[in-house]
Short mmCIF file of C-alpha atoms and ligand atoms in Angstrom, two decimals:
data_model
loop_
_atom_site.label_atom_id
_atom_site.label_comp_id
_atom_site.label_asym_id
_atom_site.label_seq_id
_atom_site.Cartn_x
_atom_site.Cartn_y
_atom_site.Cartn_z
CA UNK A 27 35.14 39.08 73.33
CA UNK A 28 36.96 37.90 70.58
CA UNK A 29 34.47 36.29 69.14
CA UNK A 30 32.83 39.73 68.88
CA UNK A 31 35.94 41.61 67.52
CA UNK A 32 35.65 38.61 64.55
CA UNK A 33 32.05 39.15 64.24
CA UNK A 34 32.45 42.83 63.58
CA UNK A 35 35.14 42.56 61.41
CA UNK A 36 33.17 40.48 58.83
CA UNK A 37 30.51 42.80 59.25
CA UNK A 38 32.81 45.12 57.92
CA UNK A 39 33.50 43.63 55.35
CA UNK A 40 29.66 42.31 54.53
CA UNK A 41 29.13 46.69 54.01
CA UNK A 42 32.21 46.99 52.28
CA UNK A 43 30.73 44.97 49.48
CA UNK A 44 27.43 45.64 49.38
CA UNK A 45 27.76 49.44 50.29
CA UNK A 46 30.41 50.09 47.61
CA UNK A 47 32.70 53.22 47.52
CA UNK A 48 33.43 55.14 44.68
CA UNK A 49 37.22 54.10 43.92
CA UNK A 50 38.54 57.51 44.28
CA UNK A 51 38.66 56.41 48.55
CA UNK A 52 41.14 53.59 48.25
CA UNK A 53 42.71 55.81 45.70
CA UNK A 54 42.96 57.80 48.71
CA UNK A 55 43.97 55.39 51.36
CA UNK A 56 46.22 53.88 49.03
CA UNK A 57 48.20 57.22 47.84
CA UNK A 58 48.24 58.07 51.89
CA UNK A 59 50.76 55.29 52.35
CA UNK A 60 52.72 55.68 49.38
CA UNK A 61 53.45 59.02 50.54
CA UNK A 62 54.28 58.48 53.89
CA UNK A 63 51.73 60.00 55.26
CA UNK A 64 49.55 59.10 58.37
CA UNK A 65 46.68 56.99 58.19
CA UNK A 66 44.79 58.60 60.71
CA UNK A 67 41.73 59.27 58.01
CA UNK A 68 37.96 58.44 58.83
CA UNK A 69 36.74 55.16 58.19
CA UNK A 70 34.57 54.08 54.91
CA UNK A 71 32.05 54.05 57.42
CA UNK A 72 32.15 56.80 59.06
CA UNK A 73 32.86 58.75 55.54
CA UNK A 74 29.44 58.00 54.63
CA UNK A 75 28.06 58.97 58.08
CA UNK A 76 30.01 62.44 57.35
CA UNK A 77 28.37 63.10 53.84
CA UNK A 78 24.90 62.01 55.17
CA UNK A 79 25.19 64.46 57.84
CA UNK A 80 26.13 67.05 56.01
CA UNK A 81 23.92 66.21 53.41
CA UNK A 82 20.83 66.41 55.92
CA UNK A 83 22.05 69.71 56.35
CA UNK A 84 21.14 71.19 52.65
CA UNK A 85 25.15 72.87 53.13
CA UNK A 86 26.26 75.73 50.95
CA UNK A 87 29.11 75.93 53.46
CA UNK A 88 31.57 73.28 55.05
CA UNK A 89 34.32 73.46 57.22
CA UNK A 90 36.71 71.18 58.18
CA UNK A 91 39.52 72.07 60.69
CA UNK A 92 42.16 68.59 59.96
CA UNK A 93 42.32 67.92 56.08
CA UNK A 94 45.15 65.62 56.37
CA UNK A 95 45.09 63.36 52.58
CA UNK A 96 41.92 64.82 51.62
CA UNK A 97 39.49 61.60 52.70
CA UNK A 98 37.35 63.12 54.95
CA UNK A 99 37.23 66.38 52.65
CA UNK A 100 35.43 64.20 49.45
CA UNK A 101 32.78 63.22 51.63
CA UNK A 102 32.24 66.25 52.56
CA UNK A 103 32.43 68.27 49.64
CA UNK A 104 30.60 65.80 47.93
CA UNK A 105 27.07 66.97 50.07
CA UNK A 106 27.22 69.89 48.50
CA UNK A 107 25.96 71.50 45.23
CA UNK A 108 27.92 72.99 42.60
CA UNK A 109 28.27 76.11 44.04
CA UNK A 110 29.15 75.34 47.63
CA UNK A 111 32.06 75.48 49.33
CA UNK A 112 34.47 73.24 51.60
CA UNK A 113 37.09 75.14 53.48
CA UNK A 114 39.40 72.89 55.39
CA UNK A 115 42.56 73.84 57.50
CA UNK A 116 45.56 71.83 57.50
CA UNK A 117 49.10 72.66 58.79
CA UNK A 118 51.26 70.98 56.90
CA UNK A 119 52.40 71.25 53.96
CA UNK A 120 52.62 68.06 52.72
CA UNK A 121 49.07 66.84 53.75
CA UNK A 122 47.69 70.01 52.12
CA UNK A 123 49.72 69.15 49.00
CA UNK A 124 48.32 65.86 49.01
CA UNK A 125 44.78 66.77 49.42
CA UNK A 126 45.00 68.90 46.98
CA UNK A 127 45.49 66.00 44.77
CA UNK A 128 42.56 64.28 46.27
CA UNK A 129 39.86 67.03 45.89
CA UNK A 130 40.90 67.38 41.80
CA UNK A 131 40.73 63.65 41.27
CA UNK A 132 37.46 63.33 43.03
CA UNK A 133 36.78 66.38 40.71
CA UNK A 134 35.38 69.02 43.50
CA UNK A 135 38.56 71.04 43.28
CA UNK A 136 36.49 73.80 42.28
CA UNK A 137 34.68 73.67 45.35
CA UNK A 138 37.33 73.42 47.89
CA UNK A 139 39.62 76.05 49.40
CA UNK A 140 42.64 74.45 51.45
CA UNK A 141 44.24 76.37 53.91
CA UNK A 142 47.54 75.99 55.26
CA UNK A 143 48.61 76.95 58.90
CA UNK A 144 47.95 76.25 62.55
CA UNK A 145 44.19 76.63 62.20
CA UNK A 146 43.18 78.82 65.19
CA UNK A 147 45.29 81.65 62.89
CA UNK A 148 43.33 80.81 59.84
CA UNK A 149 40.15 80.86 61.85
CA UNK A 150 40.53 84.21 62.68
CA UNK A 151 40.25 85.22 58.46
CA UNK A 152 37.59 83.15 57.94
CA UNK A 153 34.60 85.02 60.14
CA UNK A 154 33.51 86.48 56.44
CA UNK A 155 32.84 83.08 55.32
CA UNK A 156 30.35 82.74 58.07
CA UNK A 157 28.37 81.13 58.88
CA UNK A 158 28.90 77.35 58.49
CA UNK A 159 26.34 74.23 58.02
CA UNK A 160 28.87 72.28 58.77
CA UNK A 161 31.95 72.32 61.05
CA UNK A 162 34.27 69.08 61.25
CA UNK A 163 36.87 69.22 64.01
CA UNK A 164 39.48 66.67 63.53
CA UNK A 165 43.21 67.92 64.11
CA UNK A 166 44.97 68.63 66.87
CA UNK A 167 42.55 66.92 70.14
CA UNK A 168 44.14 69.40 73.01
CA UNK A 169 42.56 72.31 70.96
CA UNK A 170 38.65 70.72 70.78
CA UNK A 171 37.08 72.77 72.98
CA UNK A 172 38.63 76.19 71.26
CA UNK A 173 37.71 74.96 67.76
CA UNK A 174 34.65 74.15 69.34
CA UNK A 175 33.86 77.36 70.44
CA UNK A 176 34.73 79.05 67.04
CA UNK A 177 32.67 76.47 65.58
CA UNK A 178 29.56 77.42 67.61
CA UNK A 179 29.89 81.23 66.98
CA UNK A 180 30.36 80.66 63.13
CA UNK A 181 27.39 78.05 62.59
CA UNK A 182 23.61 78.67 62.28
CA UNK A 183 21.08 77.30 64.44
CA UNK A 184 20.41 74.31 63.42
CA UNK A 185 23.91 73.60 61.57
CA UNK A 186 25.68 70.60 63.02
CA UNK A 187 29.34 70.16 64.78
CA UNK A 188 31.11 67.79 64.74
CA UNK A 189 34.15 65.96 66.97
CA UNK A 190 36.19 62.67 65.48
CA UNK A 191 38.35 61.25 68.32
CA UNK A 192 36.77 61.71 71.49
CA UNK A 193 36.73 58.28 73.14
CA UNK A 194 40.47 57.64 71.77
CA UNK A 195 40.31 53.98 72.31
CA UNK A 196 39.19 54.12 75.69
CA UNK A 197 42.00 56.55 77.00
CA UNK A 198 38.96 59.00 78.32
CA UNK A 199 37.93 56.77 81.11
CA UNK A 200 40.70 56.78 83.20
CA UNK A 201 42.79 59.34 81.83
CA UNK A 202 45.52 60.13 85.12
CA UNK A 203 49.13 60.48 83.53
CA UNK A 204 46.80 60.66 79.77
CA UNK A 205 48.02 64.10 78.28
CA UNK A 206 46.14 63.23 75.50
CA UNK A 207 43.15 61.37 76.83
CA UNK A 208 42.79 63.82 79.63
CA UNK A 209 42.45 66.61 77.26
CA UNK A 210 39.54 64.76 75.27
CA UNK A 211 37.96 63.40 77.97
CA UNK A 212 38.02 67.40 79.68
CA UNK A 213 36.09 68.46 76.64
CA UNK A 214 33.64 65.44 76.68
CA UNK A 215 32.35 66.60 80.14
CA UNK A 216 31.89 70.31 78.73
CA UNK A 217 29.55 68.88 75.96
CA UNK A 218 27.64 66.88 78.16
CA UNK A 219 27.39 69.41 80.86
CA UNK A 220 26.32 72.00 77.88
CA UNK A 221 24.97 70.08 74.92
CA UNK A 222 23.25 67.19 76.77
CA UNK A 223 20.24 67.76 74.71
CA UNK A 224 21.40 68.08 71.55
CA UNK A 225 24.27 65.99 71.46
CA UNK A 226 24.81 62.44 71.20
CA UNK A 227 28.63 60.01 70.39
CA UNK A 228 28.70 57.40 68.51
CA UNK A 229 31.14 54.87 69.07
CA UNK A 230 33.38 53.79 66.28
CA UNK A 231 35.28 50.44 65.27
CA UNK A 232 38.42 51.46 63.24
CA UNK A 233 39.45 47.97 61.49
CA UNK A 234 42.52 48.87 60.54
CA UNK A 235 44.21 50.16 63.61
CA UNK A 236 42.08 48.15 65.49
CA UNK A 237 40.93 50.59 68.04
CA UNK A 238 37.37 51.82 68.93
CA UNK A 239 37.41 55.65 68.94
CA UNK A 240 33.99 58.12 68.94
CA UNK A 241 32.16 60.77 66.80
CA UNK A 242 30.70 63.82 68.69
CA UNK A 243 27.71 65.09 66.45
CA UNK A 244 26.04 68.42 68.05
CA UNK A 245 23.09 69.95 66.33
CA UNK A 246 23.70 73.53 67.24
CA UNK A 247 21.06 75.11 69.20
N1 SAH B 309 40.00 64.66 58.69
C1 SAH B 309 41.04 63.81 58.13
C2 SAH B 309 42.04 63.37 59.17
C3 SAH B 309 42.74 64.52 59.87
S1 SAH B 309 44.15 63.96 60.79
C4 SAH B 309 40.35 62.57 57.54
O1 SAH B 309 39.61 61.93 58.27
O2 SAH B 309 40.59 62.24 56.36
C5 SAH B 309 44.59 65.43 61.63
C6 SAH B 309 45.26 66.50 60.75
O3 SAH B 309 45.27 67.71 61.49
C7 SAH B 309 46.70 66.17 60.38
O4 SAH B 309 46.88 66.24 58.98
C8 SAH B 309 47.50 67.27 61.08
O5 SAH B 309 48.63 67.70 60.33
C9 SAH B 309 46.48 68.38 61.20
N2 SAH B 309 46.74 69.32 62.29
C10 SAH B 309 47.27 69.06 63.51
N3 SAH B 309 47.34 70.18 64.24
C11 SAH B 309 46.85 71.18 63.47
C12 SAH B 309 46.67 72.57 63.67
N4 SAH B 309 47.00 73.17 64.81
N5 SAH B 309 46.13 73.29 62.65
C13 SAH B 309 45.76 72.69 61.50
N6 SAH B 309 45.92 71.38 61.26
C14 SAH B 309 46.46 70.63 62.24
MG1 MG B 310 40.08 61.65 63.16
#
């Protein structure tokens, strides 16, 4: 097993080089720290997954409920043209200030509206900007299935939604005494009783932390 961890961590490495970012992300990464602020952002990886996605999409509009430093956000503003539009929900403060930063050095300020708050309030103001290409849910897990439900309401058929987190490093198998991993794994079984069909996870290796986690993708019916 080991021997596997090793193997995929020089595989890492191996895209790393020859799939090279734009140096703006370990700006970002990099900055995150400095400030004290978690490093709970998506992985290069899974970055590029995001902005393909979305890409596939043709997206005028983006939304992203979690902005935390902004990494996930210049992937995903990134997809779209000149004109479109991220809108991404963060509570605090200091995140949002942060971000902020991010989206104006990766020069797509002008195409990003941060909001700060819990985001099921901001939700509620944002049923004008409906509806979505795009939804990324990645804040607060206990709250998935709500954001979720906004999500599908506010995106067109055909518009994709999607989850970071849900298999938490293997805390949604056998989640008794779990707050946390209970409350993921309860919203995994209403996707795959619901969205069976149009639905699919993809499990994720997260180097750094060394955890394997999962991204929900839903192509909305
Ligand atoms: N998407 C980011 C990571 C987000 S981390 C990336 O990959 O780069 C989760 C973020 O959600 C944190 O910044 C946290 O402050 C924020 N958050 C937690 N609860 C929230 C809530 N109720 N409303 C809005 N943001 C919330
Ligand atoms: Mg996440």
């Amino acid at each position: 097993m080991s021997d596997l961890r090793a193997t995929f961590v020089s595989e890492l490495n191996y895209l790393a080089q020859g799939l090279a970012d734009d140096p703006i992300y370990a700006w970002i990464v990099q900055e995150t720290a400095a400030r004290e602020i978690p490093q709970i952002q998506v992985t290069p990886v899974q970055g590029r997954l995001l902005h393909l996605l979305a890409k596939l999409t043709n997206p005028r509009r983006i939304l992203e409920i979690g902005t935390l430093s902004g990494y996930s956000g210049v992937w995903l503003a990134r997809a779209l043209p000149a004109d479109g539009r991220l809108i991404t929900l963060e509570m605090q403060e200091k995140h949002a200030e942060m971000a902020r930063d991010s989206f104006r050095r990766a020069g797509v300020a002008d195409r990003v509206t941060v909001h700060v708050g819990p985001a099921m309030d901001t939700l509620s103001t944002l049923v004008v900007d409906a509806p979505f290409d795009l939804c990324f849910i990645d804040a607060d897990k206990p709250s998935n299935r709500r954001y979720f439900e906004w999500a599908l309401a506010h995106t067109r058929s055909g518009g994709l939604i999607l989850v970071d987190n849900v298999l938490a490093n293997g805390r949604v198998i056998a989640p008794d005494g779990d707050e946390y991993g209970r409350a993921i794994a309860e919203f995994n079984d209403y996707i795959f009783t619901r969205y069976n069909e149009c639905s699919t996870i993809i499990p994720l290796f997260k180097q750094d932390e060394d955890n394997l986690d999962g991204l929900l993708i839903v192509r909305v019916p």
